[in-house]
PDB file of C-alpha atoms in Angstrom:
ATOM      1  CA  MET A   1      12.179  -6.782  10.662  1.00  0.00           C
ATOM      2  CA  ILE A   2       9.164  -8.662   9.315  1.00  0.00           C
ATOM      3  CA  ALA A   3       7.048  -8.387   6.200  1.00  0.00           C
ATOM      4  CA  ASN A   4       4.025  -6.106   6.231  1.00  0.00           C
ATOM      5  CA  ARG A   5       1.874  -9.110   5.361  1.00  0.00           C
ATOM      6  CA  VAL A   6       2.948 -10.817   8.608  1.00  0.00           C
ATOM      7  CA  ALA A   7       2.170  -7.691  10.637  1.00  0.00           C
ATOM      8  CA  TYR A   8      -1.249  -7.617   8.968  1.00  0.00           C
ATOM      9  CA  GLY A   9      -2.011 -11.234   9.938  1.00  0.00           C
ATOM     10  CA  ASN A  10      -0.907 -10.619  13.517  1.00  0.00           C
ATOM     11  CA  MET A  11      -3.201  -7.611  13.838  1.00  0.00           C
ATOM     12  CA  VAL A  12      -6.225  -9.370  12.330  1.00  0.00           C
ATOM     13  CA  HIS A  13      -5.808 -12.070  14.972  1.00  0.00           C
ATOM     14  CA  LYS A  14      -5.599  -9.425  17.708  1.00  0.00           C
ATOM     15  CA  LEU A  15      -8.674  -7.635  16.390  1.00  0.00           C
ATOM     16  CA  ALA A  16     -10.617 -10.909  16.352  1.00  0.00           C
ATOM     17  CA  MET A  17      -9.880 -11.343  20.057  1.00  0.00           C
ATOM     18  CA  GLU A  18     -11.427  -7.921  20.679  1.00  0.00           C
ATOM     19  CA  ASP A  19     -14.390  -8.014  18.307  1.00  0.00           C
ATOM     20  CA  GLU A  20     -16.438 -11.104  17.437  1.00  0.00           C
ATOM     21  CA  ARG A  21     -17.533  -9.485  14.169  1.00  0.00           C
ATOM     22  CA  ILE A  22     -14.045  -9.829  12.666  1.00  0.00           C
ATOM     23  CA  THR A  23     -13.893 -12.616  10.089  1.00  0.00           C
ATOM     24  CA  VAL A  24     -11.406 -13.734   7.456  1.00  0.00           C
ATOM     25  CA  VAL A  25     -12.329 -14.885   3.966  1.00  0.00           C
ATOM     26  CA  ASP A  26      -9.267 -16.436   2.353  1.00  0.00           C
ATOM     27  CA  SER A  27      -8.025 -17.605  -1.038  1.00  0.00           C
ATOM     28  CA  ASP A  28      -5.324 -20.136  -0.232  1.00  0.00           C
ATOM     29  CA  CYS A  29      -3.093 -17.540   1.484  1.00  0.00           C
ATOM     30  CA  ILE A  30      -2.953 -18.944   5.036  1.00  0.00           C
ATOM     31  CA  ASN A  31       0.846 -19.018   5.242  1.00  0.00           C
ATOM     32  CA  VAL A  32       1.331 -15.954   3.068  1.00  0.00           C
ATOM     33  CA  LEU A  33      -0.759 -13.797   5.413  1.00  0.00           C
ATOM     34  CA  ASN A  34       0.092 -15.493   8.697  1.00  0.00           C
ATOM     35  CA  TYR A  35      -3.456 -16.644   9.474  1.00  0.00           C
ATOM     36  CA  GLY A  36      -2.374 -19.709  11.472  1.00  0.00           C
ATOM     37  CA  GLU A  37      -3.176 -18.322  14.929  1.00  0.00           C
ATOM     38  CA  PHE A  38      -6.470 -16.884  13.707  1.00  0.00           C
ATOM     39  CA  ILE A  39      -7.582 -20.281  12.424  1.00  0.00           C
ATOM     40  CA  LYS A  40      -6.496 -21.979  15.628  1.00  0.00           C
ATOM     41  CA  ASP A  41      -8.468 -19.590  17.875  1.00  0.00           C
ATOM     42  CA  PHE A  42     -11.410 -18.710  15.613  1.00  0.00           C
ATOM     43  CA  PRO A  43     -12.073 -21.597  13.202  1.00  0.00           C
ATOM     44  CA  ASP A  44     -15.745 -20.652  12.940  1.00  0.00           C
ATOM     45  CA  ARG A  45     -14.813 -17.193  11.645  1.00  0.00           C
ATOM     46  CA  PHE A  46     -12.403 -18.361   8.948  1.00  0.00           C
ATOM     47  CA  PHE A  47     -13.722 -19.189   5.471  1.00  0.00           C
ATOM     48  CA  GLU A  48     -11.367 -20.803   2.953  1.00  0.00           C
ATOM     49  CA  CYS A  49     -12.395 -20.318  -0.679  1.00  0.00           C
ATOM     50  CA  GLY A  50      -9.318 -21.581  -2.474  1.00  0.00           C
ATOM     51  CA  ILE A  51      -8.268 -19.807  -5.648  1.00  0.00           C
ATOM     52  CA  ALA A  52     -11.794 -18.546  -6.323  1.00  0.00           C
ATOM     53  CA  GLU A  53     -11.329 -14.849  -5.643  1.00  0.00           C
ATOM     54  CA  GLN A  54     -14.627 -13.701  -7.141  1.00  0.00           C
ATOM     55  CA  ASN A  55     -16.507 -16.109  -4.904  1.00  0.00           C
ATOM     56  CA  MET A  56     -14.352 -15.028  -1.963  1.00  0.00           C
ATOM     57  CA  VAL A  57     -15.357 -11.377  -2.387  1.00  0.00           C
ATOM     58  CA  SER A  58     -19.016 -12.315  -2.825  1.00  0.00           C
ATOM     59  CA  ILE A  59     -18.965 -14.265   0.446  1.00  0.00           C
ATOM     60  CA  ALA A  60     -17.314 -11.312   2.194  1.00  0.00           C
ATOM     61  CA  ALA A  61     -20.060  -9.010   0.902  1.00  0.00           C
ATOM     62  CA  GLY A  62     -22.692 -11.397   2.249  1.00  0.00           C
ATOM     63  CA  LEU A  63     -21.031 -11.503   5.658  1.00  0.00           C
ATOM     64  CA  ALA A  64     -20.836  -7.713   5.760  1.00  0.00           C
ATOM     65  CA  SER A  65     -24.512  -7.439   4.875  1.00  0.00           C
ATOM     66  CA  CYS A  66     -25.206  -9.413   8.070  1.00  0.00           C
ATOM     67  CA  GLY A  67     -23.142  -7.104  10.258  1.00  0.00           C
ATOM     68  CA  MET A  68     -19.786  -8.895  10.212  1.00  0.00           C
ATOM     69  CA  ILE A  69     -16.468  -7.143   9.427  1.00  0.00           C
ATOM     70  CA  PRO A  70     -14.718  -9.375   6.888  1.00  0.00           C
ATOM     71  CA  PHE A  71     -11.072  -9.106   5.878  1.00  0.00           C
ATOM     72  CA  VAL A  72     -10.683 -10.488   2.381  1.00  0.00           C
ATOM     73  CA  ALA A  73      -7.202 -10.923   0.943  1.00  0.00           C
ATOM     74  CA  SER A  74      -5.248 -12.410  -1.908  1.00  0.00           C
ATOM     75  CA  PHE A  75      -2.443 -11.384  -4.240  1.00  0.00           C
ATOM     76  CA  ALA A  76      -3.106  -7.800  -5.306  1.00  0.00           C
ATOM     77  CA  VAL A  77      -3.579  -8.828  -8.941  1.00  0.00           C
ATOM     78  CA  PHE A  78      -6.504 -11.012  -7.924  1.00  0.00           C
ATOM     79  CA  THR A  79      -8.281  -8.777  -5.408  1.00  0.00           C
ATOM     80  CA  SER A  80      -8.017  -5.748  -7.692  1.00  0.00           C
ATOM     81  CA  MET A  81      -8.575  -7.359 -11.084  1.00  0.00           C
ATOM     82  CA  ARG A  82      -9.962 -10.894 -11.047  1.00  0.00           C
ATOM     83  CA  ALA A  83     -12.561  -9.953  -8.429  1.00  0.00           C
ATOM     84  CA  LEU A  84     -13.063  -6.365  -9.610  1.00  0.00           C
ATOM     85  CA  ASP A  85     -16.695  -6.772 -10.643  1.00  0.00           C
ATOM     86  CA  GLN A  86     -17.598  -8.129  -7.211  1.00  0.00           C
ATOM     87  CA  VAL A  87     -15.533  -5.479  -5.415  1.00  0.00           C
ATOM     88  CA  ARG A  88     -17.254  -2.709  -7.340  1.00  0.00           C
ATOM     89  CA  ASN A  89     -20.831  -3.914  -7.518  1.00  0.00           C
ATOM     90  CA  MET A  90     -21.265  -6.051  -4.424  1.00  0.00           C
ATOM     91  CA  ILE A  91     -19.053  -4.257  -1.889  1.00  0.00           C
ATOM     92  CA  CYS A  92     -18.556  -0.636  -2.897  1.00  0.00           C
ATOM     93  CA  TYR A  93     -21.911   0.015  -4.553  1.00  0.00           C
ATOM     94  CA  ASN A  94     -23.591  -1.146  -1.345  1.00  0.00           C
ATOM     95  CA  GLY A  95     -21.049   0.542   0.915  1.00  0.00           C
ATOM     96  CA  TYR A  96     -20.367  -2.688   2.788  1.00  0.00           C
ATOM     97  CA  SER A  97     -17.684  -2.652   5.469  1.00  0.00           C
ATOM     98  CA  VAL A  98     -15.347  -5.130   3.795  1.00  0.00           C
ATOM     99  CA  LYS A  99     -11.601  -4.704   4.208  1.00  0.00           C
ATOM    100  CA  ILE A 100      -9.878  -5.776   0.993  1.00  0.00           C
ATOM    101  CA  VAL A 101      -6.176  -6.546   1.085  1.00  0.00           C
ATOM    102  CA  GLY A 102      -3.767  -7.012  -1.805  1.00  0.00           C
ATOM    103  CA  THR A 103      -0.532  -8.738  -0.851  1.00  0.00           C
ATOM    104  CA  HIS A 104       2.501  -9.340  -3.104  1.00  0.00           C
ATOM    105  CA  ALA A 105       1.853  -6.046  -4.884  1.00  0.00           C
ATOM    106  CA  GLY A 106       4.218  -4.614  -7.474  1.00  0.00           C
ATOM    107  CA  LEU A 107       7.590  -5.975  -8.534  1.00  0.00           C
ATOM    108  CA  GLU A 108       8.188  -7.595  -5.134  1.00  0.00           C
ATOM    109  CA  THR A 109       6.258 -10.626  -6.387  1.00  0.00           C
ATOM    110  CA  GLY A 110       9.465 -11.317  -8.274  1.00  0.00           C
ATOM    111  CA  PHE A 111       9.839 -14.644 -10.049  1.00  0.00           C
ATOM    112  CA  ASP A 112       6.071 -15.100 -10.480  1.00  0.00           C
ATOM    113  CA  GLY A 113       6.384 -12.580 -13.308  1.00  0.00           C
ATOM    114  CA  ALA A 114       4.140 -10.004 -14.931  1.00  0.00           C
ATOM    115  CA  THR A 115       0.903 -11.956 -14.479  1.00  0.00           C
ATOM    116  CA  HIS A 116       1.296 -11.772 -10.701  1.00  0.00           C
ATOM    117  CA  GLN A 117       2.896  -8.333 -10.350  1.00  0.00           C
ATOM    118  CA  ALA A 118       0.128  -5.842  -9.616  1.00  0.00           C
ATOM    119  CA  ILE A 119       1.299  -2.524 -11.026  1.00  0.00           C
ATOM    120  CA  GLU A 120      -2.208  -1.213 -11.736  1.00  0.00           C
ATOM    121  CA  ASP A 121      -4.090  -1.952  -8.510  1.00  0.00           C
ATOM    122  CA  MET A 122      -3.961   1.488  -6.873  1.00  0.00           C
ATOM    123  CA  ALA A 123      -5.169   3.140 -10.072  1.00  0.00           C
ATOM    124  CA  ILE A 124      -8.033   0.679 -10.392  1.00  0.00           C
ATOM    125  CA  MET A 125      -9.140   0.740  -6.775  1.00  0.00           C
ATOM    126  CA  ARG A 126      -8.931   4.466  -6.160  1.00  0.00           C
ATOM    127  CA  ALA A 127     -11.215   5.060  -9.143  1.00  0.00           C
ATOM    128  CA  ILE A 128     -14.055   3.132  -7.467  1.00  0.00           C
ATOM    129  CA  PRO A 129     -16.477   5.464  -5.646  1.00  0.00           C
ATOM    130  CA  GLY A 130     -16.317   5.235  -1.866  1.00  0.00           C
ATOM    131  CA  LEU A 131     -13.290   2.914  -1.693  1.00  0.00           C
ATOM    132  CA  ARG A 132     -10.422   4.195   0.469  1.00  0.00           C
ATOM    133  CA  VAL A 133      -6.912   3.120  -0.595  1.00  0.00           C
ATOM    134  CA  LEU A 134      -3.909   2.628   1.718  1.00  0.00           C
ATOM    135  CA  ALA A 135      -0.288   1.639   0.997  1.00  0.00           C
ATOM    136  CA  PRO A 136       1.670   1.164   4.255  1.00  0.00           C
ATOM    137  CA  SER A 137       5.453   1.212   4.275  1.00  0.00           C
ATOM    138  CA  THR A 138       6.388  -0.601   7.501  1.00  0.00           C
ATOM    139  CA  PRO A 139       5.096  -3.402   9.757  1.00  0.00           C
ATOM    140  CA  ASN A 140       4.046  -1.075  12.604  1.00  0.00           C
ATOM    141  CA  MET A 141       2.220   1.168  10.159  1.00  0.00           C
ATOM    142  CA  THR A 142       0.553  -1.851   8.557  1.00  0.00           C
ATOM    143  CA  ALA A 143      -0.715  -3.041  11.930  1.00  0.00           C
ATOM    144  CA  LYS A 144      -2.106   0.374  12.820  1.00  0.00           C
ATOM    145  CA  LEU A 145      -3.785   0.826   9.442  1.00  0.00           C
ATOM    146  CA  THR A 146      -5.310  -2.650   9.711  1.00  0.00           C
ATOM    147  CA  ARG A 147      -6.888  -1.543  12.981  1.00  0.00           C
ATOM    148  CA  LEU A 148      -7.972   1.741  11.412  1.00  0.00           C
ATOM    149  CA  MET A 149      -9.776  -0.162   8.653  1.00  0.00           C
ATOM    150  CA  ALA A 150     -11.541  -2.419  11.149  1.00  0.00           C
ATOM    151  CA  GLU A 151     -12.691   0.523  13.252  1.00  0.00           C
ATOM    152  CA  THR A 152     -13.815   2.697  10.318  1.00  0.00           C
ATOM    153  CA  ASP A 153     -17.103   1.897   8.601  1.00  0.00           C
ATOM    154  CA  GLY A 154     -17.137   1.250   4.884  1.00  0.00           C
ATOM    155  CA  PRO A 155     -14.911  -0.448   2.296  1.00  0.00           C
ATOM    156  CA  PHE A 156     -11.109  -0.215   2.172  1.00  0.00           C
ATOM    157  CA  TYR A 157      -8.312  -1.486  -0.031  1.00  0.00           C
ATOM    158  CA  MET A 158      -4.813  -1.882   1.408  1.00  0.00           C
ATOM    159  CA  ARG A 159      -1.803  -3.086  -0.571  1.00  0.00           C
ATOM    160  CA  PHE A 160       1.677  -4.186   0.392  1.00  0.00           C
ATOM    161  CA  GLY A 161       4.525  -6.240  -1.017  1.00  0.00           C
ATOM    162  CA  ARG A 162       6.010  -9.637  -0.274  1.00  0.00           C
ATOM    163  CA  GLU A 163       9.306  -9.032   1.482  1.00  0.00           C
ATOM    164  CA  ILE A 164      10.499  -7.865   4.884  1.00  0.00           C
ATOM    165  CA  ASN A 165      10.414  -4.140   5.535  1.00  0.00           C
ATOM    166  CA  GLN A 166      12.586  -1.647   7.358  1.00  0.00           C
ATOM    167  CA  GLU A 167      10.791  -0.161  10.378  1.00  0.00           C
ATOM    168  CA  TYR A 168      10.709   3.628  10.752  1.00  0.00           C
ATOM    169  CA  TYR A 169       7.907   4.060  13.277  1.00  0.00           C
ATOM    170  CA  PRO A 170       7.412   3.168  16.958  1.00  0.00           C
ATOM    171  CA  GLU A 171       4.625   0.761  17.863  1.00  0.00           C
ATOM    172  CA  ASN A 172       2.608   3.502  19.575  1.00  0.00           C
ATOM    173  CA  MET A 173       2.564   5.901  16.614  1.00  0.00           C
ATOM    174  CA  GLU A 174      -0.886   6.607  15.193  1.00  0.00           C
ATOM    175  CA  PHE A 175      -1.819   7.074  11.553  1.00  0.00           C
ATOM    176  CA  THR A 176      -4.930   8.733  10.180  1.00  0.00           C
ATOM    177  CA  LEU A 177      -7.020   8.320   7.081  1.00  0.00           C
ATOM    178  CA  GLY A 178      -5.899  11.028   4.672  1.00  0.00           C
ATOM    179  CA  GLY A 179      -2.610  11.487   6.507  1.00  0.00           C
ATOM    180  CA  SER A 180       1.090  11.185   5.743  1.00  0.00           C
ATOM    181  CA  ARG A 181       4.375  11.138   7.662  1.00  0.00           C
ATOM    182  CA  LEU A 182       7.441  13.334   7.241  1.00  0.00           C
ATOM    183  CA  LEU A 183      10.576  11.176   7.489  1.00  0.00           C
ATOM    184  CA  ARG A 184      13.253  13.577   6.270  1.00  0.00           C
ATOM    185  CA  ASP A 185      13.029  17.362   5.980  1.00  0.00           C
ATOM    186  CA  GLY A 186      14.583  19.529   3.312  1.00  0.00           C
ATOM    187  CA  ASP A 187      14.022  22.554   1.111  1.00  0.00           C
ATOM    188  CA  ARG A 188      15.409  21.556  -2.285  1.00  0.00           C
ATOM    189  CA  LEU A 189      12.832  19.004  -3.448  1.00  0.00           C
ATOM    190  CA  THR A 190      10.119  16.767  -1.976  1.00  0.00           C
ATOM    191  CA  VAL A 191      10.074  13.026  -2.547  1.00  0.00           C
ATOM    192  CA  MET A 192       6.643  11.506  -1.965  1.00  0.00           C
ATOM    193  CA  ALA A 193       6.712   7.720  -1.790  1.00  0.00           C
ATOM    194  CA  CYS A 194       4.565   4.829  -0.607  1.00  0.00           C
ATOM    195  CA  GLY A 195       5.083   1.204   0.339  1.00  0.00           C
ATOM    196  CA  ARG A 196       8.552  -0.293  -0.134  1.00  0.00           C
ATOM    197  CA  MET A 197       9.710   2.810  -2.002  1.00  0.00           C
ATOM    198  CA  VAL A 198       9.632   4.834   1.224  1.00  0.00           C
ATOM    199  CA  ASP A 199      12.691   2.977   2.489  1.00  0.00           C
ATOM    200  CA  PHE A 200      14.523   3.579  -0.790  1.00  0.00           C
ATOM    201  CA  ALA A 201      13.570   7.272  -0.730  1.00  0.00           C
ATOM    202  CA  VAL A 202      14.914   7.655   2.804  1.00  0.00           C
ATOM    203  CA  ARG A 203      18.170   5.956   1.824  1.00  0.00           C
ATOM    204  CA  ALA A 204      18.469   8.274  -1.178  1.00  0.00           C
ATOM    205  CA  ALA A 205      17.926  11.323   1.034  1.00  0.00           C
ATOM    206  CA  ASP A 206      20.554  10.075   3.463  1.00  0.00           C
ATOM    207  CA  GLN A 207      23.021   9.719   0.584  1.00  0.00           C
ATOM    208  CA  LEU A 208      22.328  13.232  -0.636  1.00  0.00           C
ATOM    209  CA  ILE A 209      22.649  14.929   2.743  1.00  0.00           C
ATOM    210  CA  LYS A 210      26.325  13.915   2.683  1.00  0.00           C
ATOM    211  CA  GLU A 211      26.606  16.038  -0.462  1.00  0.00           C
ATOM    212  CA  GLY A 212      24.877  19.004   1.137  1.00  0.00           C
ATOM    213  CA  ILE A 213      21.580  18.315  -0.653  1.00  0.00           C
ATOM    214  CA  ARG A 214      18.607  18.367   1.716  1.00  0.00           C
ATOM    215  CA  VAL A 215      15.467  16.783   0.298  1.00  0.00           C
ATOM    216  CA  ARG A 216      12.166  16.209   2.024  1.00  0.00           C
ATOM    217  CA  VAL A 217      10.806  12.655   2.175  1.00  0.00           C
ATOM    218  CA  VAL A 218       7.102  12.151   2.857  1.00  0.00           C
ATOM    219  CA  ASP A 219       5.500   8.751   3.418  1.00  0.00           C
ATOM    220  CA  MET A 220       2.200   9.058   1.526  1.00  0.00           C
ATOM    221  CA  TYR A 221       0.532   5.982   2.949  1.00  0.00           C
ATOM    222  CA  SER A 222      -3.006   7.265   2.327  1.00  0.00           C
ATOM    223  CA  ILE A 223      -3.523   7.228  -1.429  1.00  0.00           C
ATOM    224  CA  LYS A 224      -7.236   7.972  -1.223  1.00  0.00           C
ATOM    225  CA  PRO A 225      -7.979  10.294   0.427  1.00  0.00           C
ATOM    226  CA  ILE A 226      -4.653  11.994  -0.250  1.00  0.00           C
ATOM    227  CA  ASP A 227      -2.987  14.358   2.225  1.00  0.00           C
ATOM    228  CA  GLY A 228      -3.602  17.711   0.556  1.00  0.00           C
ATOM    229  CA  LYS A 229      -1.947  19.701   3.334  1.00  0.00           C
ATOM    230  CA  ALA A 230       1.317  17.781   2.906  1.00  0.00           C
ATOM    231  CA  ILE A 231       1.204  18.384  -0.847  1.00  0.00           C
ATOM    232  CA  GLU A 232       0.534  22.102  -0.401  1.00  0.00           C
ATOM    233  CA  ALA A 233       3.411  22.355   2.090  1.00  0.00           C
ATOM    234  CA  ALA A 234       5.729  20.629  -0.386  1.00  0.00           C
ATOM    235  CA  VAL A 235       4.719  23.036  -3.140  1.00  0.00           C
ATOM    236  CA  SER A 236       5.219  26.026  -0.852  1.00  0.00           C
ATOM    237  CA  ASP A 237       8.562  24.951   0.605  1.00  0.00           C
ATOM    238  CA  THR A 238      10.389  23.097  -2.172  1.00  0.00           C
ATOM    239  CA  ALA A 239      11.077  23.453  -5.875  1.00  0.00           C
ATOM    240  CA  CYS A 240       9.133  20.435  -7.103  1.00  0.00           C
ATOM    241  CA  ILE A 241       7.703  17.031  -6.153  1.00  0.00           C
ATOM    242  CA  LEU A 242       9.076  13.651  -7.176  1.00  0.00           C
ATOM    243  CA  THR A 243       6.741  10.709  -6.591  1.00  0.00           C
ATOM    244  CA  VAL A 244       8.143   7.170  -6.288  1.00  0.00           C
ATOM    245  CA  GLU A 245       6.019   4.025  -6.340  1.00  0.00           C
ATOM    246  CA  ASP A 246       6.220   0.307  -7.094  1.00  0.00           C
ATOM    247  CA  HIS A 247       3.324   0.773  -9.513  1.00  0.00           C
ATOM    248  CA  ASN A 248       2.592   2.160 -12.939  1.00  0.00           C
ATOM    249  CA  THR A 249       3.225   5.906 -13.082  1.00  0.00           C
ATOM    250  CA  ILE A 250      -0.269   6.186 -14.563  1.00  0.00           C
ATOM    251  CA  GLY A 251      -3.047   6.474 -11.996  1.00  0.00           C
ATOM    252  CA  GLY A 252      -1.274   5.565  -8.757  1.00  0.00           C
ATOM    253  CA  LEU A 253       0.418   7.798  -6.196  1.00  0.00           C
ATOM    254  CA  GLY A 254       1.895  10.032  -8.884  1.00  0.00           C
ATOM    255  CA  GLY A 255      -1.498  10.396 -10.496  1.00  0.00           C
ATOM    256  CA  ALA A 256      -3.177  11.238  -7.196  1.00  0.00           C
ATOM    257  CA  VAL A 257      -0.562  13.878  -6.315  1.00  0.00           C
ATOM    258  CA  SER A 258      -0.690  15.363  -9.825  1.00  0.00           C
ATOM    259  CA  GLU A 259      -4.471  15.631  -9.728  1.00  0.00           C
ATOM    260  CA  TYR A 260      -4.362  17.479  -6.410  1.00  0.00           C
ATOM    261  CA  VAL A 261      -1.604  19.832  -7.557  1.00  0.00           C
ATOM    262  CA  THR A 262      -3.448  20.647 -10.771  1.00  0.00           C
ATOM    263  CA  GLU A 263      -6.586  21.717  -8.908  1.00  0.00           C
ATOM    264  CA  HIS A 264      -5.114  23.355  -5.802  1.00  0.00           C
ATOM    265  CA  CYS A 265      -1.451  24.405  -6.055  1.00  0.00           C
ATOM    266  CA  PRO A 266       0.218  24.224  -9.480  1.00  0.00           C
ATOM    267  CA  CYS A 267       3.741  22.835  -9.320  1.00  0.00           C
ATOM    268  CA  LYS A 268       6.035  20.562 -11.328  1.00  0.00           C
ATOM    269  CA  VAL A 269       5.439  16.896 -10.438  1.00  0.00           C
ATOM    270  CA  LEU A 270       7.761  14.214 -11.777  1.00  0.00           C
ATOM    271  CA  LYS A 271       7.107  10.506 -11.381  1.00  0.00           C
ATOM    272  CA  MET A 272       9.233   7.406 -10.873  1.00  0.00           C
ATOM    273  CA  GLY A 273       7.667   3.982 -11.211  1.00  0.00           C
ATOM    274  CA  MET A 274       6.811   1.494 -13.919  1.00  0.00           C
ATOM    275  CA  ARG A 275       6.691   3.406 -17.188  1.00  0.00           C
ATOM    276  CA  ASP A 276       3.544   1.926 -18.720  1.00  0.00           C
ATOM    277  CA  GLU A 277       5.165  -1.488 -19.132  1.00  0.00           C
ATOM    278  CA  PHE A 278       4.825  -4.930 -17.635  1.00  0.00           C
ATOM    279  CA  GLY A 279       7.450  -6.323 -15.306  1.00  0.00           C
ATOM    280  CA  ARG A 280       9.551  -9.404 -15.911  1.00  0.00           C
ATOM    281  CA  SER A 281      10.398 -12.516 -13.922  1.00  0.00           C
ATOM    282  CA  GLY A 282      13.348 -12.248 -11.552  1.00  0.00           C
ATOM    283  CA  SER A 283      14.356 -11.426  -8.009  1.00  0.00           C
ATOM    284  CA  SER A 284      12.881  -8.226  -6.641  1.00  0.00           C
ATOM    285  CA  THR A 285      16.410  -6.842  -6.207  1.00  0.00           C
ATOM    286  CA  ASP A 286      17.186  -7.367  -9.878  1.00  0.00           C
ATOM    287  CA  LEU A 287      13.812  -6.031 -10.973  1.00  0.00           C
ATOM    288  CA  PHE A 288      14.071  -2.865  -8.900  1.00  0.00           C
ATOM    289  CA  GLU A 289      17.497  -2.326 -10.448  1.00  0.00           C
ATOM    290  CA  MET A 290      16.219  -3.026 -13.963  1.00  0.00           C
ATOM    291  CA  TYR A 291      13.350  -0.560 -13.688  1.00  0.00           C
ATOM    292  CA  GLY A 292      15.277   2.158 -11.871  1.00  0.00           C
ATOM    293  CA  LEU A 293      13.553   1.834  -8.514  1.00  0.00           C
ATOM    294  CA  THR A 294      16.454   1.826  -6.059  1.00  0.00           C
ATOM    295  CA  ALA A 295      17.921   4.291  -3.582  1.00  0.00           C
ATOM    296  CA  ASP A 296      20.776   4.983  -6.004  1.00  0.00           C
ATOM    297  CA  SER A 297      18.347   5.575  -8.875  1.00  0.00           C
ATOM    298  CA  ILE A 298      16.261   7.980  -6.796  1.00  0.00           C
ATOM    299  CA  ALA A 299      19.364   9.883  -5.670  1.00  0.00           C
ATOM    300  CA  ALA A 300      20.608  10.098  -9.266  1.00  0.00           C
ATOM    301  CA  ARG A 301      17.263  11.409 -10.465  1.00  0.00           C
ATOM    302  CA  ILE A 302      17.234  14.076  -7.756  1.00  0.00           C
ATOM    303  CA  ARG A 303      20.759  15.215  -8.672  1.00  0.00           C
ATOM    304  CA  GLU A 304      19.660  15.462 -12.282  1.00  0.00           C
ATOM    305  CA  LEU A 305      16.608  17.534 -11.391  1.00  0.00           C
ATOM    306  CA  LEU A 306      18.590  19.935  -9.217  1.00  0.00           C
ATOM    307  CA  GLU A 307      21.360  20.567 -11.721  1.00  0.00           C
TER     308      GLU A 307
END
């Protein structure tokens, strides 16, 4: 098992070997995002900006305007908030093919505390016209979605956490923009999760099956566009939908699913995530426990809903 951020760095290096347009614009995250091999092999395509994220995004926009395909990354709080004006007006307004990455998203940032825990980034980024939003759950998925971004014209935002991730997919599995993946099937309730919460949702489902409770678990890695067919199937086949995300329950995955349900297939949608509050400083394990984002918490919530 490796962290999604490491899988991302490995794939960017591989893409650079295939396409001379691939560049990296960095903000002091060389070790965080595993850029070492990229710098060694392509020093002329690596641009270090330090902790100047607004400038970093502006440089990426300039490179894209000249036909390059820049990957621009920092902590999710900085790519989605500190550099928001540049993301919106320089990249998305012009439709530039810049691939924006937010690492250390959500509570996984841990001891850095609320100022570094991005719990609003999906809500912010999916509201920007033309910006596609992805939240991979595993290293293999992260690698494939990194390639998808590079090979698809236009701006993207992809977010992932800090820590190592359980792998659920083979290396040769493909993922599509606007897609999702069914990991557990069931007819009582559908859990839709993204990022690290997918692993917890699967563990919760595996607990419940021992009690004769079969719940569906769907990995909703494409936040925008959302997989409407998967949502409609969940509404048709199960009693309700429970969304789980390492993000504010306002505007993220739960918001996206609720918006689709409201317009296309009315159904009860309940949300687990950060309840309109900032996180605290501590280990990610303690924080997930504190805010009720664990496999046990998900299983308990499902039991409660099915009583």
